[in-house]
Coordinates of C-alpha atoms and ligand atoms in Angstrom, one line a residue:
X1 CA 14.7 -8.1 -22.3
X2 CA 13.3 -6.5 -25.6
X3 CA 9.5 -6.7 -26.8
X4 CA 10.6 -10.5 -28.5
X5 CA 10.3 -11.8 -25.1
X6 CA 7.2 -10.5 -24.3
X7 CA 5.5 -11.7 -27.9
X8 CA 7.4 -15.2 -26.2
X9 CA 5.8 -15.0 -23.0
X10 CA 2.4 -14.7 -24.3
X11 CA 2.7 -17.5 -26.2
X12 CA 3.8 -19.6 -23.2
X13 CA 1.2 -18.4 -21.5
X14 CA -1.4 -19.7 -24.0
X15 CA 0.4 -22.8 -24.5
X16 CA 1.1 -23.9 -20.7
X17 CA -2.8 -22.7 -19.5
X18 CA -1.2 -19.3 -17.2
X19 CA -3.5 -16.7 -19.8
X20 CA -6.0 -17.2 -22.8
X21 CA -7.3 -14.4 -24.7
X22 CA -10.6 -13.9 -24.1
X23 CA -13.6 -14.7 -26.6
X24 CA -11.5 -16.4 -28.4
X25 CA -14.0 -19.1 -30.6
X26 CA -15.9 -15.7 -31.6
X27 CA -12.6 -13.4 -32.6
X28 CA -11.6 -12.4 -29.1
X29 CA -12.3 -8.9 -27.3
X30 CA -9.9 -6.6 -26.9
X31 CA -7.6 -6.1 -24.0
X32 CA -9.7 -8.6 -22.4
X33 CA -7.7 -12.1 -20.7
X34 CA -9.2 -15.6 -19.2
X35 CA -6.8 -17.1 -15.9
X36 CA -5.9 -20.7 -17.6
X37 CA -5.3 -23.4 -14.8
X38 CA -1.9 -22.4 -14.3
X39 CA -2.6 -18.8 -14.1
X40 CA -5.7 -18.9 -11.4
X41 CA -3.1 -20.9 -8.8
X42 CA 0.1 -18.0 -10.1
X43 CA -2.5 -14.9 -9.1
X44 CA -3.9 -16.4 -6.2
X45 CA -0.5 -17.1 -4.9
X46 CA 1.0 -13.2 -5.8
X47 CA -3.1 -12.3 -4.2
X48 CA -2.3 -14.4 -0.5
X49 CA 1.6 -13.3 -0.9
X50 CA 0.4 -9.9 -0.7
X51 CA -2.2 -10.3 1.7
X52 CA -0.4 -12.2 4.4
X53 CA 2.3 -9.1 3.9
X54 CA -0.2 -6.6 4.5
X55 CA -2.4 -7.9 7.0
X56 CA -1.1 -10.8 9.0
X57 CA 2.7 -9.0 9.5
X58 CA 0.8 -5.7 10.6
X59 CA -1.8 -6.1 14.0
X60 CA -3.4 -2.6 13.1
X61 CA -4.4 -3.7 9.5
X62 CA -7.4 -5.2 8.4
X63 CA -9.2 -6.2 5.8
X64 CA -12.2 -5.2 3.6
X65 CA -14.3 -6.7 0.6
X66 CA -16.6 -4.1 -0.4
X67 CA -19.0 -4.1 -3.0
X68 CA -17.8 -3.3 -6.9
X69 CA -21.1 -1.1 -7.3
X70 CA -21.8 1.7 -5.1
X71 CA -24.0 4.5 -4.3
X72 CA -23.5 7.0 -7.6
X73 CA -22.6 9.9 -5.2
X74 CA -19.7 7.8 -4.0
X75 CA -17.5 8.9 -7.4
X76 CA -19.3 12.1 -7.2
X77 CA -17.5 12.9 -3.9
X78 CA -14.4 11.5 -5.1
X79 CA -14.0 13.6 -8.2
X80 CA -14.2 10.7 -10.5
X81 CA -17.0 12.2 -12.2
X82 CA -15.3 15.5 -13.4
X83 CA -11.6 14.6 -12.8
X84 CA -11.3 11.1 -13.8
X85 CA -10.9 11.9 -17.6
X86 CA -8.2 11.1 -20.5
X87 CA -7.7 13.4 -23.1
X88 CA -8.6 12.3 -26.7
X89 CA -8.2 13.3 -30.0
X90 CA -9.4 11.9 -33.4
X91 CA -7.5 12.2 -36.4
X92 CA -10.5 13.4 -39.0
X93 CA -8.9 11.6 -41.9
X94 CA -8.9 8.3 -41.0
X95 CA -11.2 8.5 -38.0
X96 CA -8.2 6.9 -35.3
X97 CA -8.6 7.9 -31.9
X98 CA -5.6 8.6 -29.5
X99 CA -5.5 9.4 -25.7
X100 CA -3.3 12.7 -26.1
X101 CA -0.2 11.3 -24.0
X102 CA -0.2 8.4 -25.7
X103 CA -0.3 9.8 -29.1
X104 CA 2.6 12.3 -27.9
X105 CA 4.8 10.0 -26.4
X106 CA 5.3 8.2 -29.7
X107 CA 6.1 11.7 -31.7
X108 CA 9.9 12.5 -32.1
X109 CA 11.7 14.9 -29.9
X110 CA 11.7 17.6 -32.3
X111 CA 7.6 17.3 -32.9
X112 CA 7.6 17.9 -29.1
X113 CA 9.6 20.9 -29.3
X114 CA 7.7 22.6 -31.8
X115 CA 4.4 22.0 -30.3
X116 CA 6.1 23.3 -27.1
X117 CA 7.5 26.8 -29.6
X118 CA 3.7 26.7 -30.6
X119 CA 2.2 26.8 -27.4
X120 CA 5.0 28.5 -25.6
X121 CA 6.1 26.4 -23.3
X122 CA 9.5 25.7 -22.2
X123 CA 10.6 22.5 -23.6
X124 CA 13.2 21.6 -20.5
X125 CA 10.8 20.7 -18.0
X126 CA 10.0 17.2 -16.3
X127 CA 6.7 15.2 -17.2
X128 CA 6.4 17.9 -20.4
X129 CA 3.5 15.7 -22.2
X130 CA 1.8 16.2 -19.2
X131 CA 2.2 19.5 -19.1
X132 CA 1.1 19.6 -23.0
X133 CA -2.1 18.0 -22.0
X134 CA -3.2 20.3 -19.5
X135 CA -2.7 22.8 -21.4
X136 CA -4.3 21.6 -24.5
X137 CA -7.7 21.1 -22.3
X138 CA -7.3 24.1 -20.3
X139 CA -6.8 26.3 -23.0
X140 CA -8.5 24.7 -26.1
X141 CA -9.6 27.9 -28.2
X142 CA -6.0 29.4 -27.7
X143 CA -4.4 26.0 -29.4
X144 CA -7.0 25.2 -32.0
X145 CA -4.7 23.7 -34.6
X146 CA -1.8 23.4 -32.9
X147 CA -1.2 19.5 -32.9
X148 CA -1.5 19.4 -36.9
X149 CA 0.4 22.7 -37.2
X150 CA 3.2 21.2 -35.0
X151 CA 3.2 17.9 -37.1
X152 CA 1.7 15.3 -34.9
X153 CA 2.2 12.4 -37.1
X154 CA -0.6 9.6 -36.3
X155 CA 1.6 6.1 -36.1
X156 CA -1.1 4.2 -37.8
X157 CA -0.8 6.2 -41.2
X158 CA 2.7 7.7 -40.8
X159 CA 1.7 10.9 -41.8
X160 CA 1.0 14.7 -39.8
X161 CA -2.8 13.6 -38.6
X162 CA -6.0 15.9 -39.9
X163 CA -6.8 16.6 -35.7
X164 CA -9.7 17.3 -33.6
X165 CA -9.4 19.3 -30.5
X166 CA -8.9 17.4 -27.7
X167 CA -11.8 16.5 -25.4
X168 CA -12.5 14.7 -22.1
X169 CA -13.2 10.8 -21.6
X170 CA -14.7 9.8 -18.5
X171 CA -13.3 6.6 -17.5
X172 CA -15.5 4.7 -15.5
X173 CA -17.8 2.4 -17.4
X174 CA -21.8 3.5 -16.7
X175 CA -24.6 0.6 -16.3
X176 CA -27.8 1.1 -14.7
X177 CA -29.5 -0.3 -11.6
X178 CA -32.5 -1.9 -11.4
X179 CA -35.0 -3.5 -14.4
X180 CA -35.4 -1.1 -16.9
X181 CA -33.5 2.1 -18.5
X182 CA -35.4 4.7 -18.3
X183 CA -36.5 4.2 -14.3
X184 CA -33.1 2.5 -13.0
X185 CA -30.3 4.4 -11.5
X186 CA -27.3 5.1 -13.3
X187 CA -24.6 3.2 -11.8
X188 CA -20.7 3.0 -11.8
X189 CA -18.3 -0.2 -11.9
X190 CA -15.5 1.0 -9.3
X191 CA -12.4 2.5 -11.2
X192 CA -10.3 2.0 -7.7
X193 CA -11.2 -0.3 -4.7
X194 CA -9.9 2.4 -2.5
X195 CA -13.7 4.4 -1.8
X196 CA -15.1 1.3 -0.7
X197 CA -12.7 1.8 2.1
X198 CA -13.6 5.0 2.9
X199 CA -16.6 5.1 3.1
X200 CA -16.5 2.2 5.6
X201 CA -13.6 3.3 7.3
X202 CA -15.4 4.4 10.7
X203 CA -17.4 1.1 10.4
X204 CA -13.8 -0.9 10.3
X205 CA -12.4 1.2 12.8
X206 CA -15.3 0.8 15.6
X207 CA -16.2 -2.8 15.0
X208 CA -12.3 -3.8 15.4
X209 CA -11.8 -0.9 18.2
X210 CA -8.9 -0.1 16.3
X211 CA -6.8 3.2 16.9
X212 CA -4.9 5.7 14.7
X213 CA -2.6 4.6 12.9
X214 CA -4.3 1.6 11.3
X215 CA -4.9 0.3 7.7
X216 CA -7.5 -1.5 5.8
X217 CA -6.4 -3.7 3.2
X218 CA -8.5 -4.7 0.0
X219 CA -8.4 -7.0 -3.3
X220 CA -11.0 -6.7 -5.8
X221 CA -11.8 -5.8 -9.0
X222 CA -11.9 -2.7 -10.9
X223 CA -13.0 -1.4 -14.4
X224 CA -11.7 1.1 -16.5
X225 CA -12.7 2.0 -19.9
X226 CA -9.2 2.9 -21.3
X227 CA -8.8 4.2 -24.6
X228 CA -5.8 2.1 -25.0
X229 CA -5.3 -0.9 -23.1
X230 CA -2.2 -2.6 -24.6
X231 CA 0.7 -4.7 -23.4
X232 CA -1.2 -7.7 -22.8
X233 CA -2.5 -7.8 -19.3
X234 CA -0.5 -5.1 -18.3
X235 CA -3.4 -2.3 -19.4
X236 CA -6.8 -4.2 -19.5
X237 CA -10.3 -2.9 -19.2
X238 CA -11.3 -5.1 -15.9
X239 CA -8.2 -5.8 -13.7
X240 CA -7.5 -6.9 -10.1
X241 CA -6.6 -4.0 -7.2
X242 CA -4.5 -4.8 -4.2
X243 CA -4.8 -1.7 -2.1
X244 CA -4.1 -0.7 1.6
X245 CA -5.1 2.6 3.0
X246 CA -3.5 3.3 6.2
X247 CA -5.1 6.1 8.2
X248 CA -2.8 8.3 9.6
X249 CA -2.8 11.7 12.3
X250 CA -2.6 14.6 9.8
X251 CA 0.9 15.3 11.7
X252 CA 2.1 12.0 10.8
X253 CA 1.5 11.8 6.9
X254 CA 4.9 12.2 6.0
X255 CA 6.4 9.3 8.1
X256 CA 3.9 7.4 6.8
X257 CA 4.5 7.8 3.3
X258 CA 8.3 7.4 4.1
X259 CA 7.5 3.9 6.0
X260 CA 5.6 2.3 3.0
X261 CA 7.7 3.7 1.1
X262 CA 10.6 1.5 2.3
X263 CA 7.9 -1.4 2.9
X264 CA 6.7 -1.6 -0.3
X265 CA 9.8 -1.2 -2.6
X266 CA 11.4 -3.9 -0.1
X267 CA 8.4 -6.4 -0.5
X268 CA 9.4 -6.5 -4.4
X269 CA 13.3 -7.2 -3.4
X270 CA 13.1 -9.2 -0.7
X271 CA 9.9 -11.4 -0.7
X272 CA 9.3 -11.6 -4.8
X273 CA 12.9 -11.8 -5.5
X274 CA 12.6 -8.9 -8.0
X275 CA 16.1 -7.5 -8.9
X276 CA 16.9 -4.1 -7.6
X277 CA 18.1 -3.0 -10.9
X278 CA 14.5 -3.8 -12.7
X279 CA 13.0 -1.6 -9.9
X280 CA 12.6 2.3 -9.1
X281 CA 10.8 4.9 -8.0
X282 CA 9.4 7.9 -9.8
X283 CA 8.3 11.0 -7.8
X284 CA 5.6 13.0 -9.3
X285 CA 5.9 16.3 -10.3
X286 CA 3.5 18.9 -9.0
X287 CA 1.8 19.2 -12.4
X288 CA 1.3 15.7 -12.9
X289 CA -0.3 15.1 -9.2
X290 CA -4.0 13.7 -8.9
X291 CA -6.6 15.9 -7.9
X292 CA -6.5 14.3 -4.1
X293 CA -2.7 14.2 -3.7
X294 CA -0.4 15.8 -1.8
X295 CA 2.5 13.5 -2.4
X296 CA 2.9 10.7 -5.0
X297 CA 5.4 8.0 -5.9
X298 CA 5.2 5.1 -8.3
X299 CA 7.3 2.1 -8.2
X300 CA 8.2 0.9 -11.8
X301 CA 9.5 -2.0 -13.4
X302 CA 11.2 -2.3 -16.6
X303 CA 8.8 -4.8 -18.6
X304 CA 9.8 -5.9 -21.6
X305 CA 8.1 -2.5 -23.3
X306 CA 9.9 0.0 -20.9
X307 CA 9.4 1.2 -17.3
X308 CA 5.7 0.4 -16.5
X309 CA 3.9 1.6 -13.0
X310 CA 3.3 -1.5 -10.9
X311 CA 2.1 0.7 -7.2
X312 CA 1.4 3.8 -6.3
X313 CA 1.9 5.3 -3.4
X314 CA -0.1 8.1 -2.9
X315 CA -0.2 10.7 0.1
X316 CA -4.4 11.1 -0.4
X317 CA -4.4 13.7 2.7
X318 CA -7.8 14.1 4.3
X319 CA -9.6 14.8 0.9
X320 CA -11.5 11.9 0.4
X321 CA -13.0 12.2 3.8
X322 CA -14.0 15.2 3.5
X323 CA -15.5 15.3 0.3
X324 CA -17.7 12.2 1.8
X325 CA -18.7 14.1 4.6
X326 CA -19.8 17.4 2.4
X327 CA -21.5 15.0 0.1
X328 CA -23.3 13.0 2.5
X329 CA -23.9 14.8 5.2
X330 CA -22.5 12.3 7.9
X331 CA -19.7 13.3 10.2
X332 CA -16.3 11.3 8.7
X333 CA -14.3 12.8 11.7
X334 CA -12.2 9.7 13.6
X335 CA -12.2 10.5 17.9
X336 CA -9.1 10.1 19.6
X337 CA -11.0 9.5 23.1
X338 CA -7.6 9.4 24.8
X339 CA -6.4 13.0 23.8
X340 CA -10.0 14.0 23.2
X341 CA -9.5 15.1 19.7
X342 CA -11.4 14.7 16.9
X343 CA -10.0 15.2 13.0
X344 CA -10.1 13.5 9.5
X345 CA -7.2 11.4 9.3
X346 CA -4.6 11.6 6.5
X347 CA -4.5 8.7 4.4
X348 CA -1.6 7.0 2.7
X349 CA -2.2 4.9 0.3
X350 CA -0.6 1.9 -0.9
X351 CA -2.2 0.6 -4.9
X352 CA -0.8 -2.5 -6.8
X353 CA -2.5 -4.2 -9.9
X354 CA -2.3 -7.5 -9.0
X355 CA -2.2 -8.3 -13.2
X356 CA 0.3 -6.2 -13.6
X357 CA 2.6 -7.8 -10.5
X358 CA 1.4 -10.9 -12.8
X359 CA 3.3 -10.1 -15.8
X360 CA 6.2 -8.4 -13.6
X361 CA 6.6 -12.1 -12.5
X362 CA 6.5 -13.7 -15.5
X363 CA 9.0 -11.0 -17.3
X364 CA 11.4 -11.2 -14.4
X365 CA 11.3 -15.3 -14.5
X366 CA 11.5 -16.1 -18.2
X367 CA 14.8 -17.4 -19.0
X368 CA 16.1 -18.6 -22.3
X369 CA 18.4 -21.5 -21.4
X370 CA 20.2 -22.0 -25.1
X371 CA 23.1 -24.3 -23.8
X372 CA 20.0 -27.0 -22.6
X373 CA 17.9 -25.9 -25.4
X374 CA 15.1 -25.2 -22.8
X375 CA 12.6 -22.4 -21.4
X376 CA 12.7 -22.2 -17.8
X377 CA 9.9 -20.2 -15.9
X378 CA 12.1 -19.9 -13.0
X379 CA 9.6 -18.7 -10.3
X380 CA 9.9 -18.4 -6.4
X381 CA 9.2 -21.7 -4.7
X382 CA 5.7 -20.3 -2.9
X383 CA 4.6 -18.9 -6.3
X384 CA 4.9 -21.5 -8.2
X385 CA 1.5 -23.3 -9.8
X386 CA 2.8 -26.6 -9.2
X387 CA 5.4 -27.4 -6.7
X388 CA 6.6 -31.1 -8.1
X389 CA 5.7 -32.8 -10.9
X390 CA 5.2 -36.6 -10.1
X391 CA 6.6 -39.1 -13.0
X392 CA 7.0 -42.8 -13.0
X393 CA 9.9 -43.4 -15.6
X394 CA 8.1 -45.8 -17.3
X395 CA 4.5 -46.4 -18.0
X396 CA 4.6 -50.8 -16.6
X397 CA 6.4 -52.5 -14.0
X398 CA 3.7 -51.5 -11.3
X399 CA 5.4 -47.9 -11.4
X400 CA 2.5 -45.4 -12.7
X401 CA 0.9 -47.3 -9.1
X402 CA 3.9 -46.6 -6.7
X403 CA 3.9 -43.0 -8.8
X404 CA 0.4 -42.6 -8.2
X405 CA 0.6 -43.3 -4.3
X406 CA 3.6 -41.1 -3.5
X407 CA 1.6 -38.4 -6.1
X408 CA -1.2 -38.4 -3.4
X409 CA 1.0 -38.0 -0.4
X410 CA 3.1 -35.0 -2.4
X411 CA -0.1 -33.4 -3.7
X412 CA -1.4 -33.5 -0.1
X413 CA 1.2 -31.2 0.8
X414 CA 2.6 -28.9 -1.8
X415 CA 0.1 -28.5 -5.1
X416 CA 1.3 -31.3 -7.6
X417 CA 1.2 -32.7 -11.3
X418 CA 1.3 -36.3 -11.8
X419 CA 2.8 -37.2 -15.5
X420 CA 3.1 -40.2 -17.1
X421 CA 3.4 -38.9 -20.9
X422 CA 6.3 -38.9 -23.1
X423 CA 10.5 -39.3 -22.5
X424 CA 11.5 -38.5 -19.2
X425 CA 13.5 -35.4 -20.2
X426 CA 10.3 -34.3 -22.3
X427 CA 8.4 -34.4 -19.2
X428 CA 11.0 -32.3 -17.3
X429 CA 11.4 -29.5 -19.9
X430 CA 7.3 -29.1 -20.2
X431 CA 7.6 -28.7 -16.1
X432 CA 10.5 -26.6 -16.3
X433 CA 8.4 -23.9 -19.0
X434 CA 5.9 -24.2 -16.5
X435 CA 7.7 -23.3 -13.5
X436 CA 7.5 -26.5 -11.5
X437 CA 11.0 -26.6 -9.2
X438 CA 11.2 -30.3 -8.6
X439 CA 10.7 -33.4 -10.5
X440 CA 10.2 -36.7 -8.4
X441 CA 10.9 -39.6 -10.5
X442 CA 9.9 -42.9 -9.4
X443 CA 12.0 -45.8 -11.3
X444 CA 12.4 -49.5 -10.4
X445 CA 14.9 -49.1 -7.7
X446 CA 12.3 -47.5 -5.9
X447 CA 10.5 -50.1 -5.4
X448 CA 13.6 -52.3 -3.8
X449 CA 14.9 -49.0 -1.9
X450 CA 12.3 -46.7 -1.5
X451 CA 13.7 -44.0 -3.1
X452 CA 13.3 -41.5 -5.6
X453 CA 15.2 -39.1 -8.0
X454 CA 14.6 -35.3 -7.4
X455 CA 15.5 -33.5 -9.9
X456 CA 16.1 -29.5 -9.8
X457 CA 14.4 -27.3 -12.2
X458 CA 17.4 -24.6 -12.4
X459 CA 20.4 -26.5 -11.9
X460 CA 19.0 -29.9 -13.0
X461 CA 20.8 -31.6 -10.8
X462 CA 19.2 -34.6 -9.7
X463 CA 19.3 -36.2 -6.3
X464 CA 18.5 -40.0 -4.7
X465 CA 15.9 -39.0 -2.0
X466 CA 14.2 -41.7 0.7
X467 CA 10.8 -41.8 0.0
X468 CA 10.3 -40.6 3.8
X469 CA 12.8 -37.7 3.3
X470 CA 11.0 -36.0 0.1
X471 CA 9.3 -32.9 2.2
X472 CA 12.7 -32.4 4.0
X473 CA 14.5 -32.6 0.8
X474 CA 12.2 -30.1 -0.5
X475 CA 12.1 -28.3 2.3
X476 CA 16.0 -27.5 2.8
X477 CA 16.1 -26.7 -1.0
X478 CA 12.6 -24.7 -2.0
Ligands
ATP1 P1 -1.4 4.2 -15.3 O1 -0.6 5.5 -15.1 O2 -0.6 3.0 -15.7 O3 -2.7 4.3 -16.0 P2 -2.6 4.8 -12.8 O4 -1.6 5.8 -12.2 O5 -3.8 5.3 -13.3 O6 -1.8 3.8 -13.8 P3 -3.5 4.0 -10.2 O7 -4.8 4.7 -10.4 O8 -2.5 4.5 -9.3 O9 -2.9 3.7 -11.7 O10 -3.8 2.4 -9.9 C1 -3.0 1.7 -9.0 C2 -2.5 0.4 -9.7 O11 -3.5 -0.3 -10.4 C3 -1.5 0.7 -10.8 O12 -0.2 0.9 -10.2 C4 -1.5 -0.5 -11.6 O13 -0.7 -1.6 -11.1 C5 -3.0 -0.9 -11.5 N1 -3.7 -0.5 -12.7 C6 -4.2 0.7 -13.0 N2 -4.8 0.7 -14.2 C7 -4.7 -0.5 -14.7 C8 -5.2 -1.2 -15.9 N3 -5.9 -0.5 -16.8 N4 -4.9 -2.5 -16.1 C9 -4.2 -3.2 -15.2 N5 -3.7 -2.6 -14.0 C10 -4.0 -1.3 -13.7

């Protein structure tokens, strides 16, 4: 699938009511996406998917829906004040600014390898931008000059850029509490769900009576103010978070990480029908690991643009805890009364955007049908906006009323469109771009037999159904 598809898929998505850009009467805002009709019932589906996997299939995890805005020492603790920076640099001719990886993974190999021969650092290495990065903030007197020396070209003007030394960006975006400026509280929208849950985690744990090993489980939003958010929803500024921390005995981390692991690169296989080979893992390398991990993983998909991150999962140790308890003052130690043991638990972490497992969906379902001249969303069954699309074949005869009755009954059921507009084969192709798996068709045998055509949205194949046998026809075939 090259980047076509993608400029494709955004346009269905306007045009069928899955995403609209936002702001849109007043010139839009950048990086920043409304949930059309279709969309709202897609994410809430991928949300409850996710959720039922997480919680209901596991007795020992629960869930959590903590507050977006938090106490300012909360990110303090964390590191997210000093540690949760991009690097940026600002070409001085044209005043562009670039996060530093960003800007270096668009640079030819051979701009890479100089700047490495400027800096001295061994080109063979994995996760080398990385590497750059560090070292470029690190060491910022050493390099002064390097990136234009080296020939950094900046993509918007083609040419080696005039640049500034790099320099930190704090991510989080910064409000304040209370009525006024000067006297309010500065304040942080949550870059990560995931401290919500710490900081509650003993409150979880003794209201449930749970024991270790157990998880909380979270969706919610989170802000980040990235430099550049690009690939339609796949980077935005405000996104969704589906996140399980599973709190683990410090001797168990690594059996842990290996379970969810497993768990979690089988959930895209086996329960959203992902195909293996659009799927993999990348390890981290010690140099690129977050301040709080002792073991990371990502599982990636190959959008459209490349292999994207769609989880992380992270082995966050006892960091987090602890850093709560320094800063607070309040014991964050978990009692094992059984063994009479008391320590900070280990956690593993388990993170998905659930925009990004959005757009995985989409990418993974769009197909091109050229012999039938058709788009075909072909989305899993329980994902799908609408299950059925209801159409009497003709608008007279009395059959928009027997439509309209066997609509209610349908609707009751599994989440329905009732359509009386335009040829029959119209109405199926604007279902079948919009991911509905089954037409019912009501016609003017149905009102002698009671029965109706179902017709398949992948193979098209059409079937003469009872009106009493529709849910077991759908049933056997969803
Ligand atoms: P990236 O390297 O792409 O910036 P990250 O490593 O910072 O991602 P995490 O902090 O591990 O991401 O966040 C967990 C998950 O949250 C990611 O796997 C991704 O699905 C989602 N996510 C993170 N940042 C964004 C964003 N700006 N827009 C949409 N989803 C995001």
């Amino acid at each position: 699938m090259s980047e076509k598809h993608l400029d494709k898929i955004i346009s269905l998505c306007k045009r069928k009511g899955f995403v609209f850009p936002n702001s849109e009467i007043y010139g839009g805002l950048k990086a920043s996406y409304d949930y059309g009709p279709l969309g709202v019932e897609l994410k809430k589906s991928i949300s409850d998917k996710w959720w039922k996997i997480m919680t209901n299939n596991h007795e020992n995890i629960v869930g959590l829906d903590s507050s977006i805005m938090v106490h300012p020492d909360v990110w303090e603790a964390s590191g997210h004040i000093s540690n949760f920076n991009d690097p940026l640099v600002d070409n001085k001719d044209n005043k562009k600014r670039y996060r530093v990886d960003d800007l270096l993974s668009q640079q030819k190999t051979k701009v890479l390898e100089l700047l490495c021969e400027n800096m001295s650092i061994n080109f063979e290495q994995d996760e080398i931008i990385e590497i750059i990065c560090r070292e470029l903030l690190e060491k910022e007197n050493k390099h002064d000059g390097v990136l234009e020396k080296s020939g950094v070209i900046d993509p918007f003007s083609g040419n080696v850029g005039k640049w500034t030394a790099p320099s930190q960006f704090n991510l989080m975006f910064k409000t304040n509490s209370g009525p006024s400026e000067k006297t309010g509280k500065s304040i942080f929208l949550r870059p990560e769900t995931a401290q919500g849950m710490y900081i509650n985690y003993l409150l979880v744990q003794n209201s449930m009576r749970l024991k270790v090993p157990f998880g909380i489980a979270q969706v919610g939003k989170a802000f980040r103010n990235e430099i550049i958010a690009r690939n339609f929803i796949f980077r935005t500024r405000e996104f969704e978070q589906m996140e399980m921390q599973y709190f683990v005995h410090p001797e168990n981390d690594q059996e842990s990480m290996d379970f969810w692991k497993e768990q979690r690169m089988d959930y895209y296989i086996n329960e959203l029908g992902i195909k293996k080979e659009n799927l993999k893992f990348h390890k981290h390398s010690e140099d690129s690991l977050a301040h709080y991990a002792k073991e990371a993983f990502d599982i990636e998909y190959n959008f459209p643009f490349g292999w994207g991150e769609i989880e992380g999962i992270h082995n966050r140790t006892d960091f987090d805890l602890k850093e709560h308890e320094k800063m607070s003052g309040k014991n964050m130690m978990y009692f094992d009364a059984l063994k009479n043991e008391k320590y900070h638990p280990f956690i593993i972490e388990t993170s998905t955007g659930l925009n990004r497992q959005f757009l995985m969906i989409l990418c993974e379902s769009y197909y091109e049908d050229n012999e039938n001249n058709r788009v075909v969303l072909k989305l899993p069954f329980d994902l799908s906006p609408n299950k059925t699309v209801v159409c009497p074949l003709i608008k007279k005869d009395g059959l928009p009323e027997k439509a309209k009755e066997i609509f209610m009954k349908v609707n009751n059921r599994y989440k329905s469109i009732y359509d009386e507009q335009g040829s029959i084969g119209k109405r199926y192709y604007r279902q079948d771009e919009a991911g509905t798996p089954f037409g019912i068709t009501i016609d003017h045998d149905t009102l002698n037999d009671n029965s109706v055509t179902i017709r398949e949205r992948d193979s098209m194949k059409q079937h003469r159904v009872g009106i009493e046998k529709i849910f077991d026809f759908i049933d056997d075939n969803k």
